[in-house]
Amino acid sequence: MRSSMLDLRIDNARLVLILLCIGTVFSACYEKSERKQFTLVSPKQSGINFENKITIYDTLNILHYMYFFNGGGIGVGDLNKDGLLDIYFAGNQVSSRLYINKGNMQFEDVTETSGTGTSGWATGVSIVDINNDDWLDMYVCRSGPGSGTSRSNLLFINNTDGTFTEQAALYGLNDTSYSSQAAFLDFDRDGDLDLYLLNHTHQFIGANAPLPKKINGESANCDRLFQQISEEGRNIFLDVSQNAGITIEGFGLGVSVSDINQDGWPDIYVANDFISNDLLYINQRDGTFKNEIQSFLQHQSHNGMGCDLADLNNDGLLEIVVADMLPMTNYRYQMMAMNTSEDIFTLSQNLGYQPQYTQNTLQLNRGTYGNDTIQKMYFSEIAALAGIHRTGWSWSALCADLDNDGWKDLYFSNGYMRDITNKDFISYRKKRIRFSSKQTQDSLYFSLMTNLPTVKLKNQLFKNKGDLTFENLTDGWSDFDASLSNGAVIADFDLDGDLDILSSEINAAAALYENRHMAIHSNSNSYLKIQLQGDSLNPTGTGTKVSIYHQGKQQYQEYYGVRGYYSSSIGPIHFGLGADTVVDSIRVIWPNGETQILYEAPSNTIVEIRQSKSSSSTVEGTTRSKLLSQEISIEGLEYSHLENNFPSFKIDRLLHQQKSDLGPGIAMGDVNNDGLTDVFFGGAAESSGKLLLQHSDGFGAVKWPHDAIYEDMGILFLDFDGDRDLDLYVVSGGNIFSNGSTYYQDRIYVNDGSGNFQFDGSLLPEIRSSGACVISADFDRDGDLDLFVGGRITPEYYPAAPRSFLLLNDQGTFKDVTEEWSPDLRHLGMVTSALWSDYDNDGLVDLVIVGEWMPFTIFRNTGCKLERHIATIKGLTSTTGWWNSLVGADLDNDQDIDYVLGNYGLNSGLKASQQYPIKIHFGDFDENGSSEAILTHFQADEHGQMQEVPTHTRGQLLDQMPALHKTYQNHHSYASANIEKLRKDKPHETLTAHLLASGTLINNGGGQFSWTAFPNESQISPVMGLEVVDLNEDGYHDLITVGNLYGQRVEYGRQDAGYGCLLYGLGNGSFSFAATPLNAGNTRALSSIYFKDRLIHLVTRNDGNTSTFLAAPPQLMKKTPVPNGATSGTEFLRKGMNRKIEIYRGQGYLSQVDAQHVVTMADSILWYSLDSLE
C-alpha cells in the first residue's frame, strides 16, 4: 500500500524552534574562535559532573576483581517524553546518576528525586520500555567483587512523574550473575521483548589458558537468555538459556543484536574477552540458537571489548565491528604483553578455538551461501585494510554518520587506569615473587601496581571514505584529550541534526562533545531522522529494519538500543544524506514482518512512522548472495592436499611467513591424446601428486607412485622431446630440507604416449635450488621448447636470493645456459611467477618476472641474449613488492600484451608506500658467523613522526640473537631503540617492498606502462591464483582471483579474508568488483578446464580440498584448438573489436592452463607462429 509522507507527522516546527534557541545561546561562544567539529561542552556549562571515581585499596583492587578498571556504561533515552534525550550513567564505586536534558546542551541531575541512585558495582545500562506503557524504563547490570545481593541487577520502572521504582525481582530479572550488559530482543517473534544477559565471572585465573571449552551451560560465566511470558496476569522473565542453546562460557564485554543472516529473526553477537572465542548465536526460528561463529567468520579479536553492527558500505548487509587493545605506536606495541605464542596458538586451535588476534576487527559481510534452511553468511575480516585495526586500549566501538555524508563513521573510546600489561613490570614482578607466599605476592603486586602509570589515550574518530577504508580524523575533527574513557553513546542531544558524542570517564567528569557539523557546514550535508512508534507490545519498535533510498543510493539500519560497550541509546534513527534534499522512499519492516513503504521525505526533518499504519503483508526475511559463481561437483575431479606442517618459526625465529606451505600447483593438458584435457596436482613433502584423466562422464585417478618425499611446486605439461605427447616437469621446493639438498632437484617424467609416466634423471642438469615456477617457450627459436625455472628461497638463509635457471633444450636434454644468455638471472631474487611474453611485439618472446621483495622485471630477448630492461611505469617510482603471480592479456584491445599482477594485498598491519617501504635487513648483526634478517616498517611515533621500526618483539630478536641481551636489557630499551642502533655499522644488505596492492600494468608501448590498482574488494587478501576470461562476454577481459596466506606469525595474523573475486574489465586496464566466487581457505593455484561444453575453474588449497566452480553460464564461449607451432594470435570480436592473445605454458601462481586449446568468444582467430612473426 503506497503511503504519502503527508500522512505522517514531520516535526519541523519544534526542530526549527530548538535550532533557533541553540543558535542564540551559542553564537557568542563561536564568534571568538574557530572550533573543530567536535567541541567539549564543559561540566559547568552542561551541568554533567558525573565522575566514575575509582579508588584503589589494598583490600579492594584488580587482584580481587580483574575488571576493576573496566568502567561503566551510559543509557540514553527520552525518559520524560519532552522530545529531548536524557542520560543515565552507571557508577562502579559511586552511585549511578540520572541527568534530564533541559535543552541547549544543559542537563539537570535528578538522581535523588527520581530514585535512581545505586550501590554496588553498576556496569551496563539498557534503556527499554519493559512494561509497554510507552514510557522508557532502565535496566542496570551489576557485577564487581561484592556479594551476591550487591550484584543483583536492577530494573527502574518509570512512574511517568519523574520518579522510578526498582522492580527487578518482580519481573524475575534480579539476576546475581557477574553481568556486563543486557540486550532486549524479540527472539521468539511473539511480539514482546525478551532479554539476553551478557555475563563474565570473578574467576580470572587461567583466563588465557587453552583449556577444553565448556559448552554445556554449567559454567559460571555463561550468558543467559530470558523469555518474557505471561503468568497470573502479569509479565515476567523466565530463564530459558539451557533449552535455547545459550550454553557456551565466555568473558562477555560486548553484545549486539541484529538479523545478521537476513532471515527475519534476530541473532546475537557476543564479544568475549581473553581466550574465550566470540559467539555468533544464529536464531534457529524454533526458540533455540546455534553458535555459527566458525562457519561465518574466519578469525576474530582476542580481547573482545565493545561491539557494534552496522552497514558500513551501504550494500544492505550488516558488518561487525569489535574493539580490542592493539597499540597505535611501536613503543606501546613493544611494551605491551600480548598473546603471540605460536605454541599456545596451535594448541588452542587443536582444542577447537577459532583463530583470534589482538586487534580490532571489522567483519565485512559478503552475503549468503549454502542451501541450508537457516541461511549462512560469510564475512571477511578487513580492519587492517580499513585502517582501524589499531586504536589503543579500546572499549566502545560505535558506528554512526558523524558528518551526515551518507556513510557511517567509526568511534572508539580508549584508556586504562594502570599499565598492567607493561612487559618490564611483568618481568620484574615475576623475579620478585619467585618462591614467595601468595600473601607476599599479592602485597608486592599491589605496591607495584599502584605506582604504575595510567594509560591515557585519545578516543579515536574515523571518517568512512566509502571504499571500505577509513581516514583517522581524530585531530582534524576534535580536540580530544588523552583520557580514560569506557562506555559511550552517540546521539543528537541538542536536536540540531548532527550526532554528538558522550563518554563515561574514570576519575574525570564525563565528556560531552557537541558536533558542530551542521553549524559549520550548514549548506552542505543534510539528514533525516525517523522516530518509530511500534505496537502495544513493543512501543519503541525494537528490532525494526529501515532502509532509505535517495538518488540511486541506499542506506540500511536495524533498530536495537544496546550498542558499543556497556551502553544503549533509544531515540530517532539518524541517516546522513550528503547533498541530497529529498529521500525518495523509506522501507520499514517491523519485527513481526509487516512492511511499510513511504515516499518523498524532505531532508532535515524528523519523520514519525507508526506501526499501526503499516500494511498487513509480511516478510519472513530475504537472503541475498553476492555470488556470481556456482560451486559444482564433477565425478572424480577432486584432490585433497595434505601439508606436513613443518615448524618454520622454530627454526628461524625472525621469519615472518612460512615457506613450507606454498603449494599445491596445478597443470592442465591432454596426456593420453584422447582430445580431453587432464589434470595434475602437486603434492606436499611426504605426499605424492595426483594425475586425473578426463573421460566422458568425469575423471579417474591414475596411480602416481613417484617421489613422495619431494615438495612439489611449479608443474608443467610440455612436449619437450617432440614425440607429440605431453611430458611432465615438476619443480622441487619448500624449506624442510637443508640448503643444497638433493631433494631440491627438479624432475622430468616422460610420457609413453598413453598417459604413463616414467622418471628420467638424465634430462636435467643439477638443480639444488628450492624453486617455484616453471614456464616454457622456444626462446632461442630453434623449434623446441626451452625452460625458465624460478628459484623461490634459499633455505636457512632467507632472504638471500636463490639460484634461477635458464634451460636450453638440446635435442631433448636440458642445458643450463643462464650464464651465457642472462647472467643477471642467476640470483635475481625470490621468484614467485614468470611469463614468456612478447611485450614489445618484435616477434621474440621475452621473459617477465615477479617475486618476493622484487620489482616487476623484464628480460628483453635480443635473439641471443636476455637483457634486463628497466620499464618505465607511470605513477610509480618503485614496483618492489611481495608479488605472488603474473598473467598476460590484451586488456585494452590495442594489440599488445598488458600484465595482471597478484600481490600481498592491503589488508595487513604492515603498510608499504613509495615513501615508506617495508624493508628487510640481513647480515651478521650479532657477529656469530651466521646471517639474520630483521624485518622493519614505518610507523608514526607518539609525536606523529614516521619512524622505521622492527616488526619483531624483543623476545623474538633475542631468541635468534642472544648476544643482544646486553644491548637490550629490558623491553623499554628495545622499544625506544632506533633501527640504526640495531644495525649499527654491521655490513648488511637491504631489500624493500614499496607496493603491496594487486593491479594491472597497461602496456603503452616503448617499454612504458601505466599502473592501476584493483578495487579494494580485491585487496583484502593476497592474490595468488589469477585467470583472465571474458565472464560477461562484452569483449573486454575480466579476472578471477583467489588467494589467502595462513602461514604467518601470530602477531601478524593469518591472511584469510579472501573468498576470491570476479572483476569486470572496463576496457582501459581498470576493473570493477563484480562478485565473490566463494573460495575460502588457504587457496593457491587457479586454472580452468573445459568439460561437457562448460568452462570449469579449479582452485587448489594448501592442506585442503580443491574446489570446482562455474564463474558464469557460457553463452558465446567455445573451445578452440591451437594450431601446432602457434604462439600468439589476433582475436576478431563483435562490434569491430580485436585483441592480441598469447599461448602460455605456465602462468599465474603455480598454474598451467591447457596450451592446446583456448576458450574464446571470438568470431575468428588469426594465428601466428615464430616463423610468421619474423
mmCIF file of C-alpha atoms in Angstrom, residues 901-1027:
data_model
loop_
_atom_site.group_PDB
_atom_site.id
_atom_site.type_symbol
_atom_site.label_atom_id
_atom_site.label_comp_id
_atom_site.label_asym_id
_atom_site.label_seq_id
_atom_site.Cartn_x
_atom_site.Cartn_y
_atom_site.Cartn_z
ATOM 1 C CA LEU A 901 49.956 -8.840 -11.093
ATOM 2 C CA GLY A 902 48.884 -10.517 -7.873
ATOM 3 C CA ASN A 903 50.457 -9.069 -4.728
ATOM 4 C CA TYR A 904 50.241 -9.434 -0.954
ATOM 5 C CA GLY A 905 47.286 -7.057 -0.710
ATOM 6 C CA LEU A 906 46.464 -4.192 1.628
ATOM 7 C CA ASN A 907 44.727 -5.989 4.490
ATOM 8 C CA SER A 908 47.689 -6.112 6.831
ATOM 9 C CA GLY A 909 49.155 -4.121 9.678
ATOM 10 C CA LEU A 910 52.335 -3.967 7.635
ATOM 11 C CA LYS A 911 51.931 -0.976 5.340
ATOM 12 C CA ALA A 912 54.137 -0.011 2.400
ATOM 13 C CA SER A 913 54.227 3.029 0.139
ATOM 14 C CA GLN A 914 56.537 4.699 -2.318
ATOM 15 C CA GLN A 915 57.821 6.901 0.514
ATOM 16 C CA TYR A 916 57.688 4.424 3.386
ATOM 17 C CA PRO A 917 58.509 0.889 2.229
ATOM 18 C CA ILE A 918 58.722 -2.306 4.214
ATOM 19 C CA LYS A 919 62.356 -3.324 4.494
ATOM 20 C CA ILE A 920 64.347 -6.376 5.416
ATOM 21 C CA HIS A 921 67.947 -6.020 6.521
ATOM 22 C CA PHE A 922 70.089 -9.143 6.528
ATOM 23 C CA GLY A 923 73.600 -9.602 7.770
ATOM 24 C CA ASP A 924 75.560 -10.940 10.721
ATOM 25 C CA PHE A 925 74.251 -8.464 13.273
ATOM 26 C CA ASP A 926 75.431 -10.391 16.345
ATOM 27 C CA GLU A 927 78.768 -11.388 14.770
ATOM 28 C CA ASN A 928 78.298 -15.089 15.361
ATOM 29 C CA GLY A 929 79.148 -16.157 11.820
ATOM 30 C CA SER A 930 75.577 -16.518 10.518
ATOM 31 C CA SER A 931 73.181 -14.029 8.987
ATOM 32 C CA GLU A 932 69.941 -12.779 10.484
ATOM 33 C CA ALA A 933 67.088 -10.977 8.762
ATOM 34 C CA ILE A 934 65.377 -8.058 10.515
ATOM 35 C CA LEU A 935 62.010 -7.005 9.088
ATOM 36 C CA THR A 936 61.082 -3.336 9.520
ATOM 37 C CA HIS A 937 58.310 -0.974 8.577
ATOM 38 C CA PHE A 938 57.489 2.672 9.125
ATOM 39 C CA GLN A 939 55.091 3.699 11.851
ATOM 40 C CA ALA A 940 54.145 7.024 13.399
ATOM 41 C CA ASP A 941 55.556 7.638 16.863
ATOM 42 C CA GLU A 942 53.916 9.469 19.770
ATOM 43 C CA HIS A 943 54.585 12.781 18.002
ATOM 44 C CA GLY A 944 53.205 11.681 14.644
ATOM 45 C CA GLN A 945 56.636 11.330 13.045
ATOM 46 C CA MET A 946 57.235 8.322 10.818
ATOM 47 C CA GLN A 947 59.989 6.066 12.156
ATOM 48 C CA GLU A 948 61.483 2.865 10.785
ATOM 49 C CA VAL A 949 60.934 0.207 13.455
ATOM 50 C CA PRO A 950 61.459 -3.553 13.670
ATOM 51 C CA THR A 951 58.377 -5.708 13.492
ATOM 52 C CA HIS A 952 59.921 -8.331 15.771
ATOM 53 C CA THR A 953 59.434 -8.281 19.513
ATOM 54 C CA ARG A 954 62.414 -8.181 21.827
ATOM 55 C CA GLY A 955 61.803 -11.806 22.742
ATOM 56 C CA GLN A 956 61.915 -12.948 19.137
ATOM 57 C CA LEU A 957 65.058 -10.958 18.436
ATOM 58 C CA LEU A 958 66.900 -12.271 21.488
ATOM 59 C CA ASP A 959 65.816 -15.847 20.805
ATOM 60 C CA GLN A 960 67.588 -15.550 17.455
ATOM 61 C CA MET A 961 70.475 -13.343 18.674
ATOM 62 C CA PRO A 962 71.136 -13.976 22.402
ATOM 63 C CA ALA A 963 74.230 -11.772 22.270
ATOM 64 C CA LEU A 964 71.960 -8.713 22.103
ATOM 65 C CA HIS A 965 70.794 -9.217 25.682
ATOM 66 C CA LYS A 966 73.497 -6.792 26.763
ATOM 67 C CA THR A 967 72.288 -4.172 24.287
ATOM 68 C CA TYR A 968 68.605 -4.507 25.165
ATOM 69 C CA GLN A 969 68.490 -5.384 28.833
ATOM 70 C CA ASN A 970 64.799 -4.603 29.138
ATOM 71 C CA HIS A 971 61.802 -4.009 26.925
ATOM 72 C CA HIS A 972 61.953 -0.232 27.330
ATOM 73 C CA SER A 973 65.443 -0.070 25.845
ATOM 74 C CA TYR A 974 64.313 -2.125 22.852
ATOM 75 C CA ALA A 975 61.031 -0.258 22.355
ATOM 76 C CA SER A 976 62.915 3.046 22.409
ATOM 77 C CA ALA A 977 65.693 1.927 20.063
ATOM 78 C CA ASN A 978 66.230 3.358 16.630
ATOM 79 C CA ILE A 979 66.699 0.864 13.824
ATOM 80 C CA GLU A 980 70.091 2.404 13.159
ATOM 81 C CA LYS A 981 71.214 1.322 16.610
ATOM 82 C CA LEU A 982 70.085 -2.189 15.850
ATOM 83 C CA ARG A 983 72.013 -2.311 12.611
ATOM 84 C CA LYS A 984 74.963 -0.335 13.937
ATOM 85 C CA ASP A 985 77.723 -0.356 11.331
ATOM 86 C CA LYS A 986 77.483 -4.045 10.572
ATOM 87 C CA PRO A 987 77.741 -4.988 6.872
ATOM 88 C CA HIS A 988 74.325 -5.964 5.601
ATOM 89 C CA GLU A 989 72.051 -5.932 2.608
ATOM 90 C CA THR A 990 68.601 -4.403 2.419
ATOM 91 C CA LEU A 991 65.575 -5.362 0.338
ATOM 92 C CA THR A 992 62.449 -3.234 0.063
ATOM 93 C CA ALA A 993 58.776 -3.594 -0.760
ATOM 94 C CA HIS A 994 57.185 -0.318 -1.876
ATOM 95 C CA LEU A 995 53.957 -1.727 -3.283
ATOM 96 C CA LEU A 996 51.590 -4.313 -1.780
ATOM 97 C CA ALA A 997 48.476 -3.713 -3.896
ATOM 98 C CA SER A 998 47.477 -6.060 -6.712
ATOM 99 C CA GLY A 999 46.698 -4.491 -10.058
ATOM 100 C CA THR A 1000 47.453 -4.134 -13.737
ATOM 101 C CA LEU A 1001 50.239 -2.720 -15.882
ATOM 102 C CA ILE A 1002 48.883 -1.381 -19.149
ATOM 103 C CA ASN A 1003 51.399 -1.593 -21.972
ATOM 104 C CA ASN A 1004 51.735 1.846 -23.566
ATOM 105 C CA GLY A 1005 54.458 0.727 -25.972
ATOM 106 C CA GLY A 1006 58.110 1.645 -25.993
ATOM 107 C CA GLY A 1007 58.725 -0.108 -22.700
ATOM 108 C CA GLN A 1008 56.327 2.190 -20.846
ATOM 109 C CA PHE A 1009 53.476 1.040 -18.637
ATOM 110 C CA SER A 1010 50.673 2.562 -16.552
ATOM 111 C CA TRP A 1011 49.766 1.118 -13.145
ATOM 112 C CA THR A 1012 46.179 0.692 -11.939
ATOM 113 C CA ALA A 1013 45.391 -0.968 -8.621
ATOM 114 C CA PHE A 1014 42.449 -3.337 -8.257
ATOM 115 C CA PRO A 1015 39.355 -2.207 -6.314
ATOM 116 C CA ASN A 1016 39.675 -2.564 -2.546
ATOM 117 C CA GLU A 1017 37.407 -5.617 -2.572
ATOM 118 C CA SER A 1018 40.323 -7.376 -4.292
ATOM 119 C CA GLN A 1019 42.948 -6.064 -1.867
ATOM 120 C CA ILE A 1020 41.573 -7.812 1.213
ATOM 121 C CA SER A 1021 43.902 -10.799 0.808
ATOM 122 C CA PRO A 1022 46.933 -11.902 -1.192
ATOM 123 C CA VAL A 1023 46.170 -12.611 -4.832
ATOM 124 C CA MET A 1024 47.703 -15.969 -5.668
ATOM 125 C CA GLY A 1025 45.759 -17.664 -8.447
ATOM 126 C CA LEU A 1026 44.866 -15.449 -11.427
ATOM 127 C CA GLU A 1027 42.862 -16.171 -14.549
#
